[in-house]
mmCIF file of C-alpha atoms in Angstrom:
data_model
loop_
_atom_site.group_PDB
_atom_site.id
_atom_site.type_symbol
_atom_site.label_atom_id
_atom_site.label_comp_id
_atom_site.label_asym_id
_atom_site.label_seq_id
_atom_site.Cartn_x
_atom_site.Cartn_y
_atom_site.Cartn_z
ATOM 1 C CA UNK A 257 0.000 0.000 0.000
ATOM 2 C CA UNK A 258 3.044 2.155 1.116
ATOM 3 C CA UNK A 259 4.990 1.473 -2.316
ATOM 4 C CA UNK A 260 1.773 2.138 -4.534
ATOM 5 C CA UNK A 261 1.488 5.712 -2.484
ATOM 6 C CA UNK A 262 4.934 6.303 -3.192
ATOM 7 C CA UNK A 263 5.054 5.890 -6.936
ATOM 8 C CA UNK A 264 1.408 6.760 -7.943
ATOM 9 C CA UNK A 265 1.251 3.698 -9.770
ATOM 10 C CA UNK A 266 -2.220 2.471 -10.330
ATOM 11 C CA UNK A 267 -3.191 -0.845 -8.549
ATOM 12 C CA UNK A 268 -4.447 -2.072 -11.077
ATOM 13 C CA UNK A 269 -1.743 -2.363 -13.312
ATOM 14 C CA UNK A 270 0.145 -4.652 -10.983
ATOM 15 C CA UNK A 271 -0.569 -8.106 -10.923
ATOM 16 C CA UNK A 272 0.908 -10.854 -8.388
ATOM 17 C CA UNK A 273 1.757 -14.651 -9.138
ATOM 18 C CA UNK A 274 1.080 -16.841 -7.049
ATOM 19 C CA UNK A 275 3.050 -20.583 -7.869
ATOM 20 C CA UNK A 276 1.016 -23.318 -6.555
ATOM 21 C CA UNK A 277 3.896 -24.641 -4.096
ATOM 22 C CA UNK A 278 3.957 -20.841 -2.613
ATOM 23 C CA UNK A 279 0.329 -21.229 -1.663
ATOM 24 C CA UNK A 280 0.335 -24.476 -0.049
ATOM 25 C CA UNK A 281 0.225 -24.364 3.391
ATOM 26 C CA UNK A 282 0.641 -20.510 3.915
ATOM 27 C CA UNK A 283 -0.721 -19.433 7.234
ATOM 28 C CA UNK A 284 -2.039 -15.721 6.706
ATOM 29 C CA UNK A 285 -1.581 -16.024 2.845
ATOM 30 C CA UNK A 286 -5.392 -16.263 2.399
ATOM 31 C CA UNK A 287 -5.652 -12.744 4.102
ATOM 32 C CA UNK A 288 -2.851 -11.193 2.992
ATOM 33 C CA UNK A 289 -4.396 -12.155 -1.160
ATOM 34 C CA UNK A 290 -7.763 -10.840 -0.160
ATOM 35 C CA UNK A 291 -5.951 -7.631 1.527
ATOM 36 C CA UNK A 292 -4.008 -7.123 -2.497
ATOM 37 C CA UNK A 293 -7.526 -7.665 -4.016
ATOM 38 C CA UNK A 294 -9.376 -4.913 -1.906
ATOM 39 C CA UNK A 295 -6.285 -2.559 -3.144
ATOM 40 C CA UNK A 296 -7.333 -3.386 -6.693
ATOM 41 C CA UNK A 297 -4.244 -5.425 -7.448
ATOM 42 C CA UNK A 298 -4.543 -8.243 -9.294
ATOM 43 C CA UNK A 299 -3.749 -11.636 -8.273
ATOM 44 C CA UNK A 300 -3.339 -14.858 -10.665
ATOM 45 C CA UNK A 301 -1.810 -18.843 -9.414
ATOM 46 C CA UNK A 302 1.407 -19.411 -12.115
ATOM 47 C CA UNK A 303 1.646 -22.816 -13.293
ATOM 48 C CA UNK A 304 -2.031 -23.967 -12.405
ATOM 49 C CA UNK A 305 -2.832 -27.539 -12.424
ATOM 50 C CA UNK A 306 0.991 -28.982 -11.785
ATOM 51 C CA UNK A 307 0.830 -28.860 -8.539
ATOM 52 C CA UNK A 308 -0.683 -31.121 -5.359
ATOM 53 C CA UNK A 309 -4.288 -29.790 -4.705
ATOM 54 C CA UNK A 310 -4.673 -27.325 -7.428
ATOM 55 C CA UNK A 311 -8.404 -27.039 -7.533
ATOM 56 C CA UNK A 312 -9.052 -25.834 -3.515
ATOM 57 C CA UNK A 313 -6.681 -23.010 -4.457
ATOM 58 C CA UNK A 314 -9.308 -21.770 -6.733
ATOM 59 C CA UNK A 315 -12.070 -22.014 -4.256
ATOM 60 C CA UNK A 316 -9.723 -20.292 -1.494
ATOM 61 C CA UNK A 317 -8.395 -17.667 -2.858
ATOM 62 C CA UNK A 318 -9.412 -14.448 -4.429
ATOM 63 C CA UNK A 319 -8.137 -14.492 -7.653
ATOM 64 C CA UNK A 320 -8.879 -13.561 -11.713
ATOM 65 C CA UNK A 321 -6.256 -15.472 -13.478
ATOM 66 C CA UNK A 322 -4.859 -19.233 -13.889
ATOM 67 C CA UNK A 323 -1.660 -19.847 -15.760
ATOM 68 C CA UNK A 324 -1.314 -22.836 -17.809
ATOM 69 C CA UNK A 325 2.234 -24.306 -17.407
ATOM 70 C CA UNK A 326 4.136 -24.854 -20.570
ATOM 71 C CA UNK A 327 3.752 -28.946 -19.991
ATOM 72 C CA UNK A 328 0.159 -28.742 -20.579
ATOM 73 C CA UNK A 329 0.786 -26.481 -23.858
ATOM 74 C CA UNK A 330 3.717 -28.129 -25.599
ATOM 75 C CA UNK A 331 1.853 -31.540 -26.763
ATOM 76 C CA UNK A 332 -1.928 -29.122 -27.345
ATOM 77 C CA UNK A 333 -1.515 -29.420 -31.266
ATOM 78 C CA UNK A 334 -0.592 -33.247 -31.109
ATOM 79 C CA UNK A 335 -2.133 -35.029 -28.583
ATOM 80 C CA UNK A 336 -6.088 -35.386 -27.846
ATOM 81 C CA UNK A 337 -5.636 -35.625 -24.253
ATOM 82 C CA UNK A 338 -3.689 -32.383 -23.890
ATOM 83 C CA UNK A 339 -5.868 -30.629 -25.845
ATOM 84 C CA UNK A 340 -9.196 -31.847 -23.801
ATOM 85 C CA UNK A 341 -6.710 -31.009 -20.559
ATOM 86 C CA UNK A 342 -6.204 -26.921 -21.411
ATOM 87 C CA UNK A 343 -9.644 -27.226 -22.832
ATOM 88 C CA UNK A 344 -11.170 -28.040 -19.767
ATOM 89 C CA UNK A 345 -8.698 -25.432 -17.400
ATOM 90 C CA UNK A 346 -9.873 -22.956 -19.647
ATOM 91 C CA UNK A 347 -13.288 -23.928 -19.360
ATOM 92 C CA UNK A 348 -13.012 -24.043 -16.132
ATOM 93 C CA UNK A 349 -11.333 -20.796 -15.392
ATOM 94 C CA UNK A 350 -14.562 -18.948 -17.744
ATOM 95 C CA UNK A 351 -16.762 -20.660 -15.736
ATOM 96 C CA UNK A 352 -15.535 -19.337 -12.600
ATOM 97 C CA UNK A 353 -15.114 -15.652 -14.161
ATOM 98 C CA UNK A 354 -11.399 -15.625 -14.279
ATOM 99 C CA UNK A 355 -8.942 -14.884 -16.798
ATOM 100 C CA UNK A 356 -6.501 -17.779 -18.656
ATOM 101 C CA UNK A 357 -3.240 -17.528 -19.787
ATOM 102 C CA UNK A 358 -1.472 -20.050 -21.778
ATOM 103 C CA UNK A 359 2.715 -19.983 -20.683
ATOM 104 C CA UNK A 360 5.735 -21.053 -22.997
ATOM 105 C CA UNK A 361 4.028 -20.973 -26.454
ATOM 106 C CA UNK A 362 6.336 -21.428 -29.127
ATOM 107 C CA UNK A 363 4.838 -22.631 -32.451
ATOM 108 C CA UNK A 364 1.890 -21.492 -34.555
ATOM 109 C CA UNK A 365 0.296 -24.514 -33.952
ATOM 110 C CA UNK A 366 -0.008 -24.440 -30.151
ATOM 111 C CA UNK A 367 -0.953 -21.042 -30.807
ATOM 112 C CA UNK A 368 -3.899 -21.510 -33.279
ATOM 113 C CA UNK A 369 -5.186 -24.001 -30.702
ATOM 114 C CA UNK A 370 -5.009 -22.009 -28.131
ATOM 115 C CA UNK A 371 -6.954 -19.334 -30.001
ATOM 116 C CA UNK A 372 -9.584 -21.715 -30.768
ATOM 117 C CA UNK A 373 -9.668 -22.828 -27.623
ATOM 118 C CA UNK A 374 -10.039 -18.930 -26.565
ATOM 119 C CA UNK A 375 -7.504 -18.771 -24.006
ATOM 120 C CA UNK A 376 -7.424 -15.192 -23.543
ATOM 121 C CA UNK A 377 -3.484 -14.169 -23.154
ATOM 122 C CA UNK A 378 -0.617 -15.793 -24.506
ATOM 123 C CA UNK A 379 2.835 -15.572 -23.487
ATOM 124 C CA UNK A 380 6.014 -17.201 -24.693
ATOM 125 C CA UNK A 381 9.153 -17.765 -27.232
ATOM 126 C CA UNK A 382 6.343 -17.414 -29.851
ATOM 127 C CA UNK A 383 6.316 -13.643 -29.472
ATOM 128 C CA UNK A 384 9.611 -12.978 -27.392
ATOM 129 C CA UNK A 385 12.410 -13.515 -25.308
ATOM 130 C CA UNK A 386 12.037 -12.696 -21.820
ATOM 131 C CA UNK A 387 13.523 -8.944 -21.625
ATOM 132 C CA UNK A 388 15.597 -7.342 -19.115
ATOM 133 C CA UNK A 389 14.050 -3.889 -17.866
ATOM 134 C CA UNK A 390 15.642 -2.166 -20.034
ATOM 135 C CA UNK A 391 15.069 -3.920 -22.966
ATOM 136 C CA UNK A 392 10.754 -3.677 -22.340
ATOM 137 C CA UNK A 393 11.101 0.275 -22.060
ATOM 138 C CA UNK A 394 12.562 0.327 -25.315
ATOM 139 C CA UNK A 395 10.621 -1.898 -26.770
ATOM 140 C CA UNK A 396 7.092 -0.333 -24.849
ATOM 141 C CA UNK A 397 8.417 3.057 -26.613
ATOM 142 C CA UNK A 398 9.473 1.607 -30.041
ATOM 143 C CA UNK A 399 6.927 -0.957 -30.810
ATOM 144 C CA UNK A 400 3.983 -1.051 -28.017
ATOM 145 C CA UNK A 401 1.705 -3.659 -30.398
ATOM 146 C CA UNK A 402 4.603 -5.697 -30.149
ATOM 147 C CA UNK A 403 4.711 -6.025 -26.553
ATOM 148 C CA UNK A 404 1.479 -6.582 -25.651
ATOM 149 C CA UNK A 405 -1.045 -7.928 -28.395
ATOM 150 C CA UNK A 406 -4.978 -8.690 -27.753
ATOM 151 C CA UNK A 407 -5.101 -12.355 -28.599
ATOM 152 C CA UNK A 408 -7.819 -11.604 -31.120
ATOM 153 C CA UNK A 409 -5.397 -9.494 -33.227
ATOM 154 C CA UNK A 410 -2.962 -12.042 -33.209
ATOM 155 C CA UNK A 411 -2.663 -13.086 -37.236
#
């Protein structure tokens, strides 16, 4: 709350990840989510559905995004089973009114499925390295559609 005084950033433009093996077990950690979601910042579990108990996080915690882990995406475009897997997080996270995000997408063909599938962000190799500070500042002020892209736009 301090910090977000202090720079006059909006809360809302911050988001905290959660991994699934941070949440487990936290005493206070309930609170302390529900205390970032009343200051409008948003909070989404990294890596959903690798971990032990995956589901009660979703019930537990005040949240608006999943992340799919890279393992689920890699095989989406050639095997039925991972394909009905992200298809039913996604489904799942829609149904619940949060947000999904596919991680570590790499080829056209992950992506395309992941379109149909209407995962709503997309992150990964496909569209970039990760980038030092720096490097996303320059890039922000040189190219901002190429930093952040509505899926739908996505060719």
């Amino acid at each position: 709350k301090e910090i977000l005084q202090e720079t006059n950033v909006s809360p809302e433009s911050i988001e905290i990840e959660l991994t699934e093996s941070a949440v487990a077990d936290r005493d206070g950690l309930q609170e302390m989510v529900q205390k970032m979601r009343e200051l409008g910042v948003a909070v989404s579990i990294d890596d959903f559905g690798t971990g032990y108990s995956a589901y009660i996080y979703l019930q537990k915690y005040p949240i608006q995004e999943i992340k799919l882990d890279r393992e689920f995406i890699k095989k989406i475009h050639l095997d039925a089973k991972s394909y009905q897997i992200v298809q039913s997080i996604i489904d799942l996270g829609h149904s619940l009114g949060l947000k999904t995000v596919a991680e570590g997408v790499e080829t056209v063909e992950e992506l395309r499925c992941l379109q149909r599938l209407k995962c709503d962000k997309i992150q990964g190799f496909y569209f970039s390295k990760p980038l030092a500070t720096s490097e996303i500042e320059a890039a922000l002020l040189k190219e901002p559609e190429k930093v952040y892209i509505p899926i739908e736009k996505i060719q």
